[in-house]
Coordinates of C-alpha atoms in Angstrom, one line a residue:
X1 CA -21.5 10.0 -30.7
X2 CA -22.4 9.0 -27.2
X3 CA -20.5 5.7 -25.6
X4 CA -22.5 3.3 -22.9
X5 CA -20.6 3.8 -19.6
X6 CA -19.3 0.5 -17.6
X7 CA -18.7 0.4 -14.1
X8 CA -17.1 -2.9 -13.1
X9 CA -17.7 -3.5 -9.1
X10 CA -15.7 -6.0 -7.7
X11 CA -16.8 -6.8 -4.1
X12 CA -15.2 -8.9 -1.6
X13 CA -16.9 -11.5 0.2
X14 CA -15.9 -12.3 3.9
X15 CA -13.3 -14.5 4.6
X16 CA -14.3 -17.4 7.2
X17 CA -12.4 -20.4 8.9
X18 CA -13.4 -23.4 7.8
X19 CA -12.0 -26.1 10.7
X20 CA -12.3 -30.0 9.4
X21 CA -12.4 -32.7 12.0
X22 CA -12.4 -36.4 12.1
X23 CA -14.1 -38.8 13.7
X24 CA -11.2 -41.0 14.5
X25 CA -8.2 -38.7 16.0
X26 CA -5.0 -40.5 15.3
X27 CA -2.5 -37.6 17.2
X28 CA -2.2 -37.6 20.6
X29 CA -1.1 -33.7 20.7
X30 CA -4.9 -33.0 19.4
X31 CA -6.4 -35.2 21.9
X32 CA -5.1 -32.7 25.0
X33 CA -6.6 -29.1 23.0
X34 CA -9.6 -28.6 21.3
X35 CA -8.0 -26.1 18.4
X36 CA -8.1 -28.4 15.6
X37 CA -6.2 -28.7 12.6
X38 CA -7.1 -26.0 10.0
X39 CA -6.2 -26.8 6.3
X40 CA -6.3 -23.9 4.6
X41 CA -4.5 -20.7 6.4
X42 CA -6.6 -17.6 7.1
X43 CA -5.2 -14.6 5.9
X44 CA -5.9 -10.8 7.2
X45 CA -4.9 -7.6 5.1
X46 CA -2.8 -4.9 6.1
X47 CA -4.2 -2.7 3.2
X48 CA -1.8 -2.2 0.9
X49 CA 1.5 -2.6 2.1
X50 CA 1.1 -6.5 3.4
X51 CA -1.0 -9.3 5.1
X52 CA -1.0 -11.6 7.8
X53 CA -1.6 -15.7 7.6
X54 CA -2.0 -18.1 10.1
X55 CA -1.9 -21.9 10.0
X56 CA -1.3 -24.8 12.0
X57 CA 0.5 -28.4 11.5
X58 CA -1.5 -30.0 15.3
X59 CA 1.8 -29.0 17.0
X60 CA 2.3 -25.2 16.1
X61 CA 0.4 -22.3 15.5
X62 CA 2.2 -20.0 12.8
X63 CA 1.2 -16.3 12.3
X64 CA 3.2 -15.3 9.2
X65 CA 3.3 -11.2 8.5
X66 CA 4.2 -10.6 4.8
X67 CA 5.2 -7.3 2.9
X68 CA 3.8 -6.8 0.0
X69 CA 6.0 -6.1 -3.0
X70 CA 7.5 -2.8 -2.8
X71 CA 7.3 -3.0 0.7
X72 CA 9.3 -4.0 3.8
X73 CA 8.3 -5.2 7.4
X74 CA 9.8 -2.9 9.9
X75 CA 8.2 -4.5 12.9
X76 CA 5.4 -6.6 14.3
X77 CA 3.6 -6.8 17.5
X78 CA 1.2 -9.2 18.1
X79 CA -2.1 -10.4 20.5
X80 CA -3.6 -14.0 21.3
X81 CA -6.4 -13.9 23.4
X82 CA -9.3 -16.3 24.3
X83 CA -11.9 -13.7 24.7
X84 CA -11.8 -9.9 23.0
X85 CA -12.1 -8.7 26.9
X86 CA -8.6 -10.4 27.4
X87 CA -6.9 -7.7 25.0
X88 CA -4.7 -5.0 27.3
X89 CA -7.0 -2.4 25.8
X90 CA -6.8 1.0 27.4
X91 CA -10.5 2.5 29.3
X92 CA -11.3 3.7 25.8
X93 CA -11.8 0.4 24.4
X94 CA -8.4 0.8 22.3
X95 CA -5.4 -1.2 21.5
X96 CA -1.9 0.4 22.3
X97 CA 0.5 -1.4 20.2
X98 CA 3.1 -1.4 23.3
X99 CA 0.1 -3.2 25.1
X100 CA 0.6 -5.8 22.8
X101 CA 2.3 -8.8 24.2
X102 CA 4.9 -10.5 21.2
X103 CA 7.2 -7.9 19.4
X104 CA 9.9 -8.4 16.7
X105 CA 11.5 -5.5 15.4
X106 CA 12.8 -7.4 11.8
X107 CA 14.3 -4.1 10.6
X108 CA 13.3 -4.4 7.1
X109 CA 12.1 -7.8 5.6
X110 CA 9.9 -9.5 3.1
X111 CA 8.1 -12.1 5.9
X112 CA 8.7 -13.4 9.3
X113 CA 6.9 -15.4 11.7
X114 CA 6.0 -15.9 14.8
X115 CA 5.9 -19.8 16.2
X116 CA 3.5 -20.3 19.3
X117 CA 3.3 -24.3 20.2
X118 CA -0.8 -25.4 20.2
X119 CA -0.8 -26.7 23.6
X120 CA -0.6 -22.7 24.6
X121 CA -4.3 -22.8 23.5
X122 CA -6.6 -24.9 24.8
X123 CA -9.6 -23.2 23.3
X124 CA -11.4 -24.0 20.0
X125 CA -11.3 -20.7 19.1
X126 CA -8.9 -17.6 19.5
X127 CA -8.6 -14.1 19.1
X128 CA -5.9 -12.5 17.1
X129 CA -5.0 -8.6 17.1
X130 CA -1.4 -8.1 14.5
X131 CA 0.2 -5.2 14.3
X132 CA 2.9 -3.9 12.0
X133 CA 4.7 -1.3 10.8
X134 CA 5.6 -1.5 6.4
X135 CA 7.9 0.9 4.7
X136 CA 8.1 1.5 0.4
X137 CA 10.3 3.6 0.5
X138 CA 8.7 7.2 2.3
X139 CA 7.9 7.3 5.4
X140 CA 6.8 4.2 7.5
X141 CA 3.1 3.1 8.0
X142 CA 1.3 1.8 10.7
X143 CA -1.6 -1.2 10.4
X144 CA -3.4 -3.2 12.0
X145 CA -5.2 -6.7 10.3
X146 CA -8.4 -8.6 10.8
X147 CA -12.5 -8.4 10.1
X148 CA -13.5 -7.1 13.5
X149 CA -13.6 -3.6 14.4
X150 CA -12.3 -2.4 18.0
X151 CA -12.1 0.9 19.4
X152 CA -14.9 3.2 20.8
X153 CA -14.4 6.2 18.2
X154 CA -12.7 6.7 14.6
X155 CA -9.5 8.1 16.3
X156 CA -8.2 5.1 17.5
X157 CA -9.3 2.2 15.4
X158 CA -7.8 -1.1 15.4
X159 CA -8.6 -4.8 13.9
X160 CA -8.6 -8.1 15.3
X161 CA -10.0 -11.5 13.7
X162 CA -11.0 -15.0 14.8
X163 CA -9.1 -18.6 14.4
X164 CA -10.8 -21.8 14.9
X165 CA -13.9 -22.7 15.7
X166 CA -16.0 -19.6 16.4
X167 CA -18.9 -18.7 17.4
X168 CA -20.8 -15.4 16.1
X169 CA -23.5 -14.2 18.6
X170 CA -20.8 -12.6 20.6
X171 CA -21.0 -10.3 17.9
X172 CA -23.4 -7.2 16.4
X173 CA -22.8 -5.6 12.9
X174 CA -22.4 -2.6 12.1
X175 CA -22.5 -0.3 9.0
X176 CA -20.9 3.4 7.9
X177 CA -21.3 5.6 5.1
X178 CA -18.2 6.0 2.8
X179 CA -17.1 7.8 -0.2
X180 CA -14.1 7.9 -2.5
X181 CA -12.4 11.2 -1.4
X182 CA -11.5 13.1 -4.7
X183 CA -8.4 15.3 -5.7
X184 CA -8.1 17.8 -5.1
X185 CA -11.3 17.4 -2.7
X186 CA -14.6 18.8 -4.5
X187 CA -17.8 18.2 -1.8
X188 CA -21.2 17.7 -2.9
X189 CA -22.2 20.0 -0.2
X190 CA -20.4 22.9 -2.0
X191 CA -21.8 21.7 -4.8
X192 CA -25.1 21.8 -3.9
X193 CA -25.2 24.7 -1.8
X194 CA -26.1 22.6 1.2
X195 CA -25.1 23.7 4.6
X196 CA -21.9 21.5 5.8
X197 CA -24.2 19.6 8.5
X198 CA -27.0 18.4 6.5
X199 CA -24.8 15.6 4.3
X200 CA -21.3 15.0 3.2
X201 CA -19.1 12.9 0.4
X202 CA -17.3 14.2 -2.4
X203 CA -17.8 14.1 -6.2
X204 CA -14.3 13.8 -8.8
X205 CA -14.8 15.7 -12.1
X206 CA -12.5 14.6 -14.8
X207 CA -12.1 17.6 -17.5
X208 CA -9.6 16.0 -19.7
X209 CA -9.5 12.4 -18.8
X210 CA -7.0 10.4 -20.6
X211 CA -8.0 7.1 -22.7
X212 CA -6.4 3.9 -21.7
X213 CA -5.4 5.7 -18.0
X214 CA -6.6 5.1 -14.6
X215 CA -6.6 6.9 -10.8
X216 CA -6.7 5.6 -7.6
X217 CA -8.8 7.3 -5.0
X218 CA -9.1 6.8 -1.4
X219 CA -12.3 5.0 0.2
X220 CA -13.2 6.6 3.5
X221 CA -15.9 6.0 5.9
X222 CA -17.9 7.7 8.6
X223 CA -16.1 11.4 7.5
X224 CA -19.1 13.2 8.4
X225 CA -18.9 17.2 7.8
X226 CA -16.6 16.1 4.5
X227 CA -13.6 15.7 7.8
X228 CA -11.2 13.1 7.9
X229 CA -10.0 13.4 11.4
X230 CA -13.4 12.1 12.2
X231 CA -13.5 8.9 9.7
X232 CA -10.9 6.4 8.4
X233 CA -10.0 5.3 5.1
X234 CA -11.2 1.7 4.7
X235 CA -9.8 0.9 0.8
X236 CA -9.5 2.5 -2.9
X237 CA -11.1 2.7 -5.9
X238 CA -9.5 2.6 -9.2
X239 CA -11.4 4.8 -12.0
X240 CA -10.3 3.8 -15.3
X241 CA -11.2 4.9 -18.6
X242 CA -10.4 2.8 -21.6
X243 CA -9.6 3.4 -25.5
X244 CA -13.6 4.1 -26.3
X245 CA -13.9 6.5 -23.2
X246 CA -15.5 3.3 -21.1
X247 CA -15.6 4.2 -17.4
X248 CA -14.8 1.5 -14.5
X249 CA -14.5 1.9 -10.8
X250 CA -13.1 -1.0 -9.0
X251 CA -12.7 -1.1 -5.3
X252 CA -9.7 -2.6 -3.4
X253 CA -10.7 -3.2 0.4
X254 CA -8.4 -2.7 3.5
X255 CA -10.3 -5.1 5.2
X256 CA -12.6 -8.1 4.7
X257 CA -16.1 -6.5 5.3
X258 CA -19.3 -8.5 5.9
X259 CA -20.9 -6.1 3.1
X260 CA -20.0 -3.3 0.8
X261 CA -23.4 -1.9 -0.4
X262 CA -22.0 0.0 -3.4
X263 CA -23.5 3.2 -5.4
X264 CA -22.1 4.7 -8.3
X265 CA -22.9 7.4 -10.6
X266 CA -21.1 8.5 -14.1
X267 CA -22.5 11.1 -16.2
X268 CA -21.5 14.2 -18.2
X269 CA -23.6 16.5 -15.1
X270 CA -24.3 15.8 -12.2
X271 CA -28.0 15.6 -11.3
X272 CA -30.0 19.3 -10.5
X273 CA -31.0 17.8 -7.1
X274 CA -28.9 15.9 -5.3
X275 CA -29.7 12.1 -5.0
X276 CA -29.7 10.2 -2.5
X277 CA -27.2 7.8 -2.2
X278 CA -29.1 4.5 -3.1
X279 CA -31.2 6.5 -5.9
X280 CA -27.7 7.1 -7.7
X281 CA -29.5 6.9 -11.7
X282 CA -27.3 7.5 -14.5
X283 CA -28.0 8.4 -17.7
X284 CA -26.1 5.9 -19.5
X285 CA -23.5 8.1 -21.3
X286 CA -20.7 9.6 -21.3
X287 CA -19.2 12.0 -24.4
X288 CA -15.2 11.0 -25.7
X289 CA -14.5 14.4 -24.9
X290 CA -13.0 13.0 -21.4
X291 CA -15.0 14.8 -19.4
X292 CA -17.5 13.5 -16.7
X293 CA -18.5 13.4 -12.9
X294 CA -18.3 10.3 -11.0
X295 CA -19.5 9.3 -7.5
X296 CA -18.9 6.7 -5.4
X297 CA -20.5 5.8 -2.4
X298 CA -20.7 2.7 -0.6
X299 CA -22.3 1.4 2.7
X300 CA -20.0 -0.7 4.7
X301 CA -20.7 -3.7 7.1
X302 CA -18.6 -5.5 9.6
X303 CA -18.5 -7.5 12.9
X304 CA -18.0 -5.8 16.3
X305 CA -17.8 -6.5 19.7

């Protein structure tokens, strides 16, 4: 007996700033900078190990970096800018983090943050770059948080997002190809027979999968040549498979993406030819005997300067 496959997709919408204002402005502090009052905090991921919220009460402007459980916050650095050109990038278009201008070493905490008054900002709309450095335990990790993507090459990524009110045609979209990297790593192109430098992206087979168990798998992007020194991981995808041999694959982003155009296949065999990723067709089954291919592709959209 044959059971229907499942594959739950969870995507992740952007997050935006929503800024309220009132006609009649009753604080005086307001009334000398245009960065109004926002309500609800907007909050940046560090991946896995933490996030990053700011907020403001019309007199301060809070950045709060938080560890996520498990995890402890090392140290922070941290940018405000009033235009992306202001960042003390280096001639490649990266971010140092000892170019960063606020530092805290906290040594190992749950939160902290950093208090900058509002009068320091007399924009409507800024530019933050946070930086930190998380431990669980192993060694430490390094991450940066936001929506936009800086850097000129996959080497030397880092993130930044907005705050206040912002304006998006200072801004172009762009999109990467990414797969879930399996383990140990099995290529399509080996697979397939294809030479490395026609395609890449990797397939998982499961021989003996275990009911009512699940995997987490790294997401990375723009790895052409099946190479991870030239891509970056950008989130994970947990492959479950339940009591009746039902397969899901939910993704976790790093970061808030405009887009995650998402492609998954599941089948007992992969196809005879190769499909393309957007032509992904499955047949609709999988056996109980726990043992299937699954890919999963995705192509990835975000702001960039």
């Amino acid at each position: 007996m044959k059971n229907l496959f499942y594959l739950s997709l969870v995507l992740l919408g952007i997050t935006s700033c929503s800024v309220d204002h009132e006609e009649k402005q009753t604080n005086d502090a307001l009334s000398v900078f245009n960065l109004s009052v926002v309500n609800d905090p907007v909050t940046q991921s560090f991946g896995p190990a933490g996030y990053v919220t700011v907020y403001n009460d019309a007199e301060t402007l809070y950045v709060k970096f938080v560890a996520n459980q498990g995890h402890k916050l090392i140290n922070s650095r941290l940018d405000i800018v009033a235009n992306p050109a202001d960042f003390l990038d280096t001639n490649g278009g990266n971010l140092p983090p000892g170019k960063m201008g606020s530092f805290e070493n906290q040594g190992g905490v749950s939160e902290y943050i950093y208090e900058f008054p509002l009068s320091d900002f007399p924009e409507s709309c800024i530019y933050i770059a946070p930086w930190a450095i998380f431990t669980a335990g192993g060694p430490d990790t390094q991450h940066y948080a936001g929506d936009i993507l800086g850097g000129n090459d996959h080497h030397e990524l880092w993130w930044y997002f907005k705050y206040g009110e912002c304006a998006l045609d200072d801004e172009v979209v762009v999109c990467d190809s990414a797969y879930m990297l399996s383990n140990p790593e099995t290529t399509l192109n080996s697979y397939y027979h294809e030479k490395s430098n026609v395609n890449w992206g990797w397939y998982q087979y499961y021989d003996t999968a275990v009911f009512g168990s699940s995997e987490v798998f790294e997401i990375w992007a723009g790895a052409g040549l099946n190479d991870l020194d030239k891509g970056f991981q950008i989130g994970t995808v947990t492959v479950s498979v339940d009591a009746n041999g039902i397969v899901t694959a939910i993704p976790t982003w790093f970061y808030t993406s405009i887009s995650n155009d998402i492609h998954v296949y599941v089948g007992e065999t992969l196809p005879v030819k190769r499909p393309a990723p957007g032509k992904f067709v499955n047949s609709g089954d999988t056996n109980k005997d726990g043992k299937f291919y699954i890919i999963f592709h995705t192509k990835s959209c975000w702001a960039t300067l």
